Amino acid sequence: LELQDYSEQLLGEAFTSFFSIVRTCDSKKVHQHMAQIMCATINESDFLPQSVLDILLENILHNSTKEEKAAFDLASDVIVRCKNQLQASVTKFLTNVLLEGKSSESELSGSAHDIILQLNCVEPSLLVCVLPNLENELRVEKTQARLNAIKLLGKIFTSRDTAATQY
């Protein structure tokens, strides 16, 4: 058990370091090597810790400054390359948040709609099993929750490439 905790911590620290480095480095070659290492790590892992998924998802949420754009591009590249390996983890996380309201394992639970919107732009296929769960948010009694779900769905349906076209 301690070895697994240590490997999760080490993996999280490595991913965090890569995103910190890519924010200050303009080299495309460095970006490519980091993405390659991150993808190899994800592909070889039997289990992707929630903390590592959070690091990836956190970096697709912000894209306004040059530094954030570099981290966004790296995270997007890794997500696209590893979509098959990430599918189950992303679906589990977002489904838990949408159906149960919160995931105790993640600090990003409150950003689920933003994550869904960004994933729709980066790799829509990751949302094929998640989008049907938005129906539950349309049925809640809280008006603001329903409005937020409607706004999200509106943005998804009006975007060019979307997982919604698969329905």
PDB file of C-alpha atoms in Angstrom:
ATOM      1  CA  LEU A   1       0.000   0.000   0.000  1.00  0.00           C
ATOM      2  CA  GLU A   2       2.808   2.423   0.834  1.00  0.00           C
ATOM      3  CA  LEU A   3       4.492   1.711  -2.505  1.00  0.00           C
ATOM      4  CA  GLN A   4       1.285   2.562  -4.362  1.00  0.00           C
ATOM      5  CA  ASP A   5       0.905   5.806  -2.405  1.00  0.00           C
ATOM      6  CA  TYR A   6       4.530   6.669  -3.122  1.00  0.00           C
ATOM      7  CA  SER A   7       4.156   5.951  -6.844  1.00  0.00           C
ATOM      8  CA  GLU A   8       0.982   8.089  -7.012  1.00  0.00           C
ATOM      9  CA  GLN A   9       2.789  10.930  -5.266  1.00  0.00           C
ATOM     10  CA  LEU A  10       5.816  10.587  -7.538  1.00  0.00           C
ATOM     11  CA  LEU A  11       3.642  10.505 -10.660  1.00  0.00           C
ATOM     12  CA  GLY A  12       1.743  13.587  -9.483  1.00  0.00           C
ATOM     13  CA  GLU A  13       4.957  15.452  -8.786  1.00  0.00           C
ATOM     14  CA  ALA A  14       6.357  14.522 -12.206  1.00  0.00           C
ATOM     15  CA  PHE A  15       3.233  15.742 -14.026  1.00  0.00           C
ATOM     16  CA  THR A  16       3.149  18.944 -11.965  1.00  0.00           C
ATOM     17  CA  SER A  17       6.826  19.548 -12.771  1.00  0.00           C
ATOM     18  CA  PHE A  18       6.248  19.004 -16.489  1.00  0.00           C
ATOM     19  CA  PHE A  19       3.449  21.567 -16.522  1.00  0.00           C
ATOM     20  CA  SER A  20       5.577  24.034 -14.555  1.00  0.00           C
ATOM     21  CA  ILE A  21       8.513  23.586 -16.933  1.00  0.00           C
ATOM     22  CA  VAL A  22       6.441  23.866 -20.106  1.00  0.00           C
ATOM     23  CA  ARG A  23       5.045  27.202 -18.885  1.00  0.00           C
ATOM     24  CA  THR A  24       8.537  28.701 -18.994  1.00  0.00           C
ATOM     25  CA  CYS A  25       9.964  26.884 -22.013  1.00  0.00           C
ATOM     26  CA  ASP A  26       9.249  27.812 -25.623  1.00  0.00           C
ATOM     27  CA  SER A  27      10.822  24.733 -27.178  1.00  0.00           C
ATOM     28  CA  LYS A  28       8.440  22.541 -29.195  1.00  0.00           C
ATOM     29  CA  LYS A  29      10.885  19.683 -28.837  1.00  0.00           C
ATOM     30  CA  VAL A  30      10.696  19.862 -25.031  1.00  0.00           C
ATOM     31  CA  HIS A  31       6.886  19.913 -25.287  1.00  0.00           C
ATOM     32  CA  GLN A  32       6.949  16.826 -27.527  1.00  0.00           C
ATOM     33  CA  HIS A  33       9.264  14.909 -25.186  1.00  0.00           C
ATOM     34  CA  MET A  34       7.200  15.780 -22.130  1.00  0.00           C
ATOM     35  CA  ALA A  35       4.004  14.694 -23.867  1.00  0.00           C
ATOM     36  CA  GLN A  36       5.688  11.475 -24.936  1.00  0.00           C
ATOM     37  CA  ILE A  37       6.846  10.701 -21.377  1.00  0.00           C
ATOM     38  CA  MET A  38       3.447  11.551 -19.896  1.00  0.00           C
ATOM     39  CA  CYS A  39       1.643   9.396 -22.467  1.00  0.00           C
ATOM     40  CA  ALA A  40       3.981   6.479 -21.929  1.00  0.00           C
ATOM     41  CA  THR A  41       3.388   6.750 -18.191  1.00  0.00           C
ATOM     42  CA  ILE A  42      -0.397   6.801 -18.628  1.00  0.00           C
ATOM     43  CA  ASN A  43      -0.324   3.968 -21.161  1.00  0.00           C
ATOM     44  CA  GLU A  44       1.802   1.770 -18.917  1.00  0.00           C
ATOM     45  CA  SER A  45      -0.211   2.439 -15.760  1.00  0.00           C
ATOM     46  CA  ASP A  46      -2.786  -0.081 -14.626  1.00  0.00           C
ATOM     47  CA  PHE A  47      -4.607   2.629 -12.721  1.00  0.00           C
ATOM     48  CA  LEU A  48      -4.635   6.399 -13.133  1.00  0.00           C
ATOM     49  CA  PRO A  49      -4.787   8.130  -9.743  1.00  0.00           C
ATOM     50  CA  GLN A  50      -7.432  10.850  -9.395  1.00  0.00           C
ATOM     51  CA  SER A  51      -4.706  13.305  -8.408  1.00  0.00           C
ATOM     52  CA  VAL A  52      -2.951  12.814 -11.769  1.00  0.00           C
ATOM     53  CA  LEU A  53      -6.230  13.138 -13.670  1.00  0.00           C
ATOM     54  CA  ASP A  54      -6.862  16.356 -11.734  1.00  0.00           C
ATOM     55  CA  ILE A  55      -3.491  17.732 -12.829  1.00  0.00           C
ATOM     56  CA  LEU A  56      -4.330  17.053 -16.477  1.00  0.00           C
ATOM     57  CA  LEU A  57      -7.855  18.453 -16.252  1.00  0.00           C
ATOM     58  CA  GLU A  58      -6.773  21.501 -14.270  1.00  0.00           C
ATOM     59  CA  ASN A  59      -4.451  22.502 -17.090  1.00  0.00           C
ATOM     60  CA  ILE A  60      -7.204  22.510 -19.716  1.00  0.00           C
ATOM     61  CA  LEU A  61      -9.308  24.906 -17.651  1.00  0.00           C
ATOM     62  CA  HIS A  62      -7.046  27.935 -18.071  1.00  0.00           C
ATOM     63  CA  ASN A  63      -5.829  29.231 -21.395  1.00  0.00           C
ATOM     64  CA  SER A  64      -5.567  33.026 -21.273  1.00  0.00           C
ATOM     65  CA  THR A  65      -1.881  33.806 -20.751  1.00  0.00           C
ATOM     66  CA  LYS A  66       1.084  32.565 -22.779  1.00  0.00           C
ATOM     67  CA  GLU A  67       2.194  30.351 -19.891  1.00  0.00           C
ATOM     68  CA  GLU A  68      -1.288  28.899 -19.412  1.00  0.00           C
ATOM     69  CA  LYS A  69      -1.549  28.302 -23.179  1.00  0.00           C
ATOM     70  CA  ALA A  70       1.635  26.229 -23.124  1.00  0.00           C
ATOM     71  CA  ALA A  71       0.276  24.087 -20.264  1.00  0.00           C
ATOM     72  CA  PHE A  72      -3.113  23.870 -21.990  1.00  0.00           C
ATOM     73  CA  ASP A  73      -1.463  22.678 -25.200  1.00  0.00           C
ATOM     74  CA  LEU A  74       0.548  20.028 -23.353  1.00  0.00           C
ATOM     75  CA  ALA A  75      -2.497  18.773 -21.443  1.00  0.00           C
ATOM     76  CA  SER A  76      -4.582  18.756 -24.634  1.00  0.00           C
ATOM     77  CA  ASP A  77      -1.891  16.847 -26.492  1.00  0.00           C
ATOM     78  CA  VAL A  78      -1.691  14.209 -23.748  1.00  0.00           C
ATOM     79  CA  ILE A  79      -5.491  13.894 -23.547  1.00  0.00           C
ATOM     80  CA  VAL A  80      -5.827  13.419 -27.304  1.00  0.00           C
ATOM     81  CA  ARG A  81      -2.988  10.886 -27.479  1.00  0.00           C
ATOM     82  CA  CYS A  82      -4.222   8.931 -24.442  1.00  0.00           C
ATOM     83  CA  LYS A  83      -7.964   9.201 -24.948  1.00  0.00           C
ATOM     84  CA  ASN A  84      -8.520   5.440 -24.821  1.00  0.00           C
ATOM     85  CA  GLN A  85      -6.608   5.059 -21.564  1.00  0.00           C
ATOM     86  CA  LEU A  86      -8.259   8.140 -20.030  1.00  0.00           C
ATOM     87  CA  GLN A  87     -11.819   7.276 -21.071  1.00  0.00           C
ATOM     88  CA  ALA A  88     -12.723   5.214 -17.992  1.00  0.00           C
ATOM     89  CA  SER A  89     -11.163   7.619 -15.477  1.00  0.00           C
ATOM     90  CA  VAL A  90     -12.726  10.717 -17.025  1.00  0.00           C
ATOM     91  CA  THR A  91     -16.128   9.040 -17.331  1.00  0.00           C
ATOM     92  CA  LYS A  92     -16.020   7.812 -13.735  1.00  0.00           C
ATOM     93  CA  PHE A  93     -15.003  11.190 -12.358  1.00  0.00           C
ATOM     94  CA  LEU A  94     -17.535  13.257 -14.300  1.00  0.00           C
ATOM     95  CA  THR A  95     -20.345  10.748 -13.814  1.00  0.00           C
ATOM     96  CA  ASN A  96     -19.768  10.723 -10.055  1.00  0.00           C
ATOM     97  CA  VAL A  97     -19.857  14.502  -9.975  1.00  0.00           C
ATOM     98  CA  LEU A  98     -22.978  14.758 -12.146  1.00  0.00           C
ATOM     99  CA  LEU A  99     -24.936  11.970 -10.465  1.00  0.00           C
ATOM    100  CA  GLU A 100     -23.793  12.318  -6.876  1.00  0.00           C
ATOM    101  CA  GLY A 101     -23.037  16.010  -6.862  1.00  0.00           C
ATOM    102  CA  LYS A 102     -19.414  15.767  -5.798  1.00  0.00           C
ATOM    103  CA  SER A 103     -16.374  13.568  -5.904  1.00  0.00           C
ATOM    104  CA  SER A 104     -14.597  13.455  -2.575  1.00  0.00           C
ATOM    105  CA  GLU A 105     -11.337  12.555  -4.276  1.00  0.00           C
ATOM    106  CA  SER A 106     -11.091  15.719  -6.354  1.00  0.00           C
ATOM    107  CA  GLU A 107     -10.896  19.434  -5.800  1.00  0.00           C
ATOM    108  CA  LEU A 108     -12.158  19.939  -9.357  1.00  0.00           C
ATOM    109  CA  SER A 109     -15.666  18.664  -8.624  1.00  0.00           C
ATOM    110  CA  GLY A 110     -17.058  22.187  -8.661  1.00  0.00           C
ATOM    111  CA  SER A 111     -15.618  22.735 -12.146  1.00  0.00           C
ATOM    112  CA  ALA A 112     -17.318  19.771 -13.808  1.00  0.00           C
ATOM    113  CA  HIS A 113     -19.236  21.894 -16.332  1.00  0.00           C
ATOM    114  CA  ASP A 114     -16.092  23.799 -17.301  1.00  0.00           C
ATOM    115  CA  ILE A 115     -14.190  20.528 -17.666  1.00  0.00           C
ATOM    116  CA  ILE A 116     -16.946  19.066 -19.844  1.00  0.00           C
ATOM    117  CA  LEU A 117     -16.931  22.154 -22.046  1.00  0.00           C
ATOM    118  CA  GLN A 118     -13.140  22.083 -22.438  1.00  0.00           C
ATOM    119  CA  LEU A 119     -13.065  18.326 -23.085  1.00  0.00           C
ATOM    120  CA  ASN A 120     -15.714  18.868 -25.722  1.00  0.00           C
ATOM    121  CA  CYS A 121     -13.242  21.148 -27.501  1.00  0.00           C
ATOM    122  CA  VAL A 122     -10.128  19.055 -26.878  1.00  0.00           C
ATOM    123  CA  GLU A 123     -11.403  15.466 -27.293  1.00  0.00           C
ATOM    124  CA  PRO A 124     -15.206  15.145 -27.610  1.00  0.00           C
ATOM    125  CA  SER A 125     -15.121  11.350 -27.711  1.00  0.00           C
ATOM    126  CA  LEU A 126     -14.298  11.324 -23.984  1.00  0.00           C
ATOM    127  CA  LEU A 127     -17.795  12.666 -23.286  1.00  0.00           C
ATOM    128  CA  VAL A 128     -19.884  10.063 -25.081  1.00  0.00           C
ATOM    129  CA  CYS A 129     -20.762   8.284 -21.821  1.00  0.00           C
ATOM    130  CA  VAL A 130     -20.885  11.494 -19.765  1.00  0.00           C
ATOM    131  CA  LEU A 131     -23.352  13.661 -21.699  1.00  0.00           C
ATOM    132  CA  PRO A 132     -26.403  11.465 -21.025  1.00  0.00           C
ATOM    133  CA  ASN A 133     -25.841  12.072 -17.313  1.00  0.00           C
ATOM    134  CA  LEU A 134     -26.538  15.776 -17.793  1.00  0.00           C
ATOM    135  CA  GLU A 135     -30.188  14.757 -18.086  1.00  0.00           C
ATOM    136  CA  ASN A 136     -30.258  14.357 -14.293  1.00  0.00           C
ATOM    137  CA  GLU A 137     -29.299  17.995 -13.874  1.00  0.00           C
ATOM    138  CA  LEU A 138     -32.225  18.979 -16.060  1.00  0.00           C
ATOM    139  CA  ARG A 139     -34.586  17.220 -13.645  1.00  0.00           C
ATOM    140  CA  VAL A 140     -33.481  18.759 -10.363  1.00  0.00           C
ATOM    141  CA  GLU A 141     -35.740  21.208  -8.573  1.00  0.00           C
ATOM    142  CA  LYS A 142     -33.063  23.876  -8.229  1.00  0.00           C
ATOM    143  CA  THR A 143     -33.657  26.390 -10.989  1.00  0.00           C
ATOM    144  CA  GLN A 144     -30.034  27.558 -11.098  1.00  0.00           C
ATOM    145  CA  ALA A 145     -28.735  23.990 -11.517  1.00  0.00           C
ATOM    146  CA  ARG A 146     -31.133  23.417 -14.425  1.00  0.00           C
ATOM    147  CA  LEU A 147     -30.145  26.713 -16.036  1.00  0.00           C
ATOM    148  CA  ASN A 148     -26.453  25.842 -15.723  1.00  0.00           C
ATOM    149  CA  ALA A 149     -27.071  22.466 -17.394  1.00  0.00           C
ATOM    150  CA  ILE A 150     -29.059  24.138 -20.192  1.00  0.00           C
ATOM    151  CA  LYS A 151     -26.296  26.695 -20.771  1.00  0.00           C
ATOM    152  CA  LEU A 152     -23.674  23.946 -20.881  1.00  0.00           C
ATOM    153  CA  LEU A 153     -25.695  21.859 -23.328  1.00  0.00           C
ATOM    154  CA  GLY A 154     -26.298  24.943 -25.470  1.00  0.00           C
ATOM    155  CA  LYS A 155     -22.572  25.606 -25.670  1.00  0.00           C
ATOM    156  CA  ILE A 156     -21.879  21.961 -26.485  1.00  0.00           C
ATOM    157  CA  PHE A 157     -24.524  21.758 -29.204  1.00  0.00           C
ATOM    158  CA  THR A 158     -23.343  24.960 -30.852  1.00  0.00           C
ATOM    159  CA  SER A 159     -19.678  24.001 -30.928  1.00  0.00           C
ATOM    160  CA  ARG A 160     -18.273  22.680 -34.171  1.00  0.00           C
ATOM    161  CA  ASP A 161     -16.824  19.339 -33.035  1.00  0.00           C
ATOM    162  CA  THR A 162     -18.892  17.772 -30.325  1.00  0.00           C
ATOM    163  CA  ALA A 163     -19.675  14.434 -28.776  1.00  0.00           C
ATOM    164  CA  ALA A 164     -23.369  15.378 -29.001  1.00  0.00           C
ATOM    165  CA  THR A 165     -23.367  14.536 -32.706  1.00  0.00           C
ATOM    166  CA  GLN A 166     -23.026  10.887 -31.794  1.00  0.00           C
ATOM    167  CA  TYR A 167     -26.576  10.813 -30.378  1.00  0.00           C
TER     168      TYR A 167
END
